[in-house]
Coordinates of C-alpha atoms in Angstrom, one line a residue:
M1 CA 0.0 0.0 0.0
I2 CA 1.4 3.4 -1.0
R3 CA 0.8 6.2 1.5
K4 CA 0.0 9.7 0.2
S5 CA 2.5 12.3 0.9
T6 CA 1.7 15.0 3.4
H7 CA 1.5 17.5 0.5
A8 CA -1.0 15.4 -1.4
R9 CA -3.1 14.8 1.7
R10 CA -3.2 18.6 2.4
R11 CA -4.2 19.3 -1.2
A12 CA -7.0 16.7 -1.1
L13 CA -8.2 18.2 2.2
R14 CA -8.2 21.7 0.7
H15 CA -10.1 20.4 -2.3
D16 CA -12.7 18.7 -0.1
L17 CA -13.1 21.9 2.0
A18 CA -13.5 24.1 -1.1
K19 CA -16.2 21.7 -2.3
T20 CA -18.0 22.0 1.0
L21 CA -17.6 25.8 1.1
R22 CA -19.1 26.0 -2.5
A23 CA -22.1 23.9 -1.3
N24 CA -22.6 26.2 1.7
A25 CA -22.1 29.6 0.2
T26 CA -23.2 32.7 2.2
G27 CA -25.8 35.0 0.7
A28 CA -23.2 37.5 -0.3
E29 CA -21.2 34.8 -2.0
R30 CA -24.2 33.6 -3.9
L31 CA -25.1 37.1 -5.0
L32 CA -21.6 38.0 -6.2
W33 CA -21.2 34.6 -7.9
A34 CA -24.4 35.2 -9.9
L35 CA -22.7 38.4 -11.3
L36 CA -19.2 36.9 -11.8
R37 CA -20.2 33.7 -13.6
D38 CA -21.9 35.8 -16.4
R39 CA -20.4 34.5 -19.6
R40 CA -20.3 38.1 -21.0
L41 CA -17.4 39.0 -18.6
P42 CA -14.0 39.2 -20.2
V43 CA -12.5 36.6 -17.9
R44 CA -13.6 33.5 -15.9
F45 CA -13.8 33.3 -12.2
G46 CA -13.8 30.3 -9.9
R47 CA -15.3 30.2 -6.4
Q48 CA -13.8 28.7 -3.3
Q49 CA -10.6 28.0 -5.2
P50 CA -7.5 26.6 -3.5
V51 CA -4.6 29.0 -3.9
G52 CA -1.5 27.8 -2.2
P53 CA -2.4 26.8 1.4
Y54 CA -5.6 29.1 1.3
I55 CA -9.0 28.9 -0.3
A56 CA -10.0 32.1 -2.1
D57 CA -13.7 33.0 -2.1
F58 CA -13.3 34.0 -5.7
F59 CA -10.3 33.6 -8.0
C60 CA -9.5 34.8 -11.5
A61 CA -6.3 33.1 -12.8
A62 CA -6.1 35.2 -15.9
G63 CA -6.2 38.4 -13.9
R64 CA -4.1 37.0 -11.0
L65 CA -6.9 38.3 -8.8
V66 CA -8.3 37.0 -5.4
I67 CA -11.6 38.3 -4.1
E68 CA -12.5 37.9 -0.5
L69 CA -15.9 38.7 1.1
D70 CA -15.8 39.5 4.8
G71 CA -18.6 38.8 7.2
D72 CA -18.8 40.1 10.8
Q73 CA -16.2 37.6 12.0
H74 CA -13.4 39.4 10.1
G75 CA -13.5 42.3 12.6
A76 CA -12.0 40.2 15.4
D77 CA -8.3 40.7 16.1
A78 CA -7.4 37.1 15.3
A79 CA -9.3 37.2 12.0
I80 CA -7.6 40.5 11.0
L81 CA -4.2 39.0 11.6
H82 CA -5.0 35.9 9.7
D83 CA -6.4 38.0 6.8
E84 CA -3.1 40.1 6.8
I85 CA -0.9 37.0 6.7
R86 CA -3.0 35.5 3.9
A87 CA -2.9 38.7 1.9
R88 CA 0.9 39.0 2.3
F89 CA 1.3 35.4 1.1
L90 CA -1.0 35.9 -2.0
T91 CA 0.6 39.3 -3.0
S92 CA 4.1 37.8 -2.6
R93 CA 3.0 35.3 -5.3
G94 CA 1.8 38.0 -7.6
Y95 CA -1.9 38.0 -6.8
R96 CA -3.9 41.1 -6.2
V97 CA -6.3 40.8 -3.3
L98 CA -9.6 42.7 -3.2
R99 CA -11.7 42.6 0.0
F100 CA -15.4 43.6 0.3
P101 CA -17.5 43.5 3.4
N102 CA -20.7 41.4 2.9
H103 CA -22.9 44.4 3.5
E104 CA -21.3 46.2 0.6
V105 CA -22.1 43.3 -1.7
F106 CA -25.7 43.5 -0.7
R107 CA -26.0 47.3 -0.7
D108 CA -24.4 47.9 -4.1
P109 CA -23.4 44.7 -5.9
H110 CA -22.9 46.4 -9.2
L111 CA -20.4 48.8 -7.7
V112 CA -18.5 45.8 -6.3
L113 CA -18.6 44.2 -9.7
E114 CA -17.4 47.4 -11.4
T115 CA -14.4 47.5 -8.9
I116 CA -13.6 43.9 -9.7
L117 CA -13.8 44.5 -13.5
R118 CA -11.5 47.6 -13.2
A119 CA -8.9 45.4 -11.4
V120 CA -9.2 42.8 -14.2
H121 CA -8.7 45.5 -16.8
E122 CA -5.7 46.9 -14.9
S123 CA -4.2 43.3 -14.8
G124 CA -4.2 43.2 -18.6
A125 CA -6.4 40.1 -18.7
H126 CA -9.1 40.8 -21.3
S127 CA -10.4 37.6 -22.7
A128 CA -11.7 34.4 -21.2
P129 CA -10.0 31.1 -22.4
D130 CA -12.3 28.9 -24.5

């Protein structure tokens, strides 16, 4: 019997967790996903996508963009520190991280989408792969 490496086990666990998170999306995540999955957008997005040791709420590979939605729990000191460490990791690997509070997604989803699309445009990614 061949044992999986620690790296392979962690990757499988992240994949399973991402699948669970997709199935249990928050209201803000469902609303933003409805806007991001529109085939008329210039790039494609994934949701609950593993990126390194983390799982991004939304991810655009072509634009090297990570989008995070923050609920009330992100105001706690431990969560703020975790978010900062995570953002440093992602930016050190060339990703741009955009954060939006859930209430902003509900209040003005099209402004959030406009901000995301501006970041995609600034990245130079302009067409979705076929």
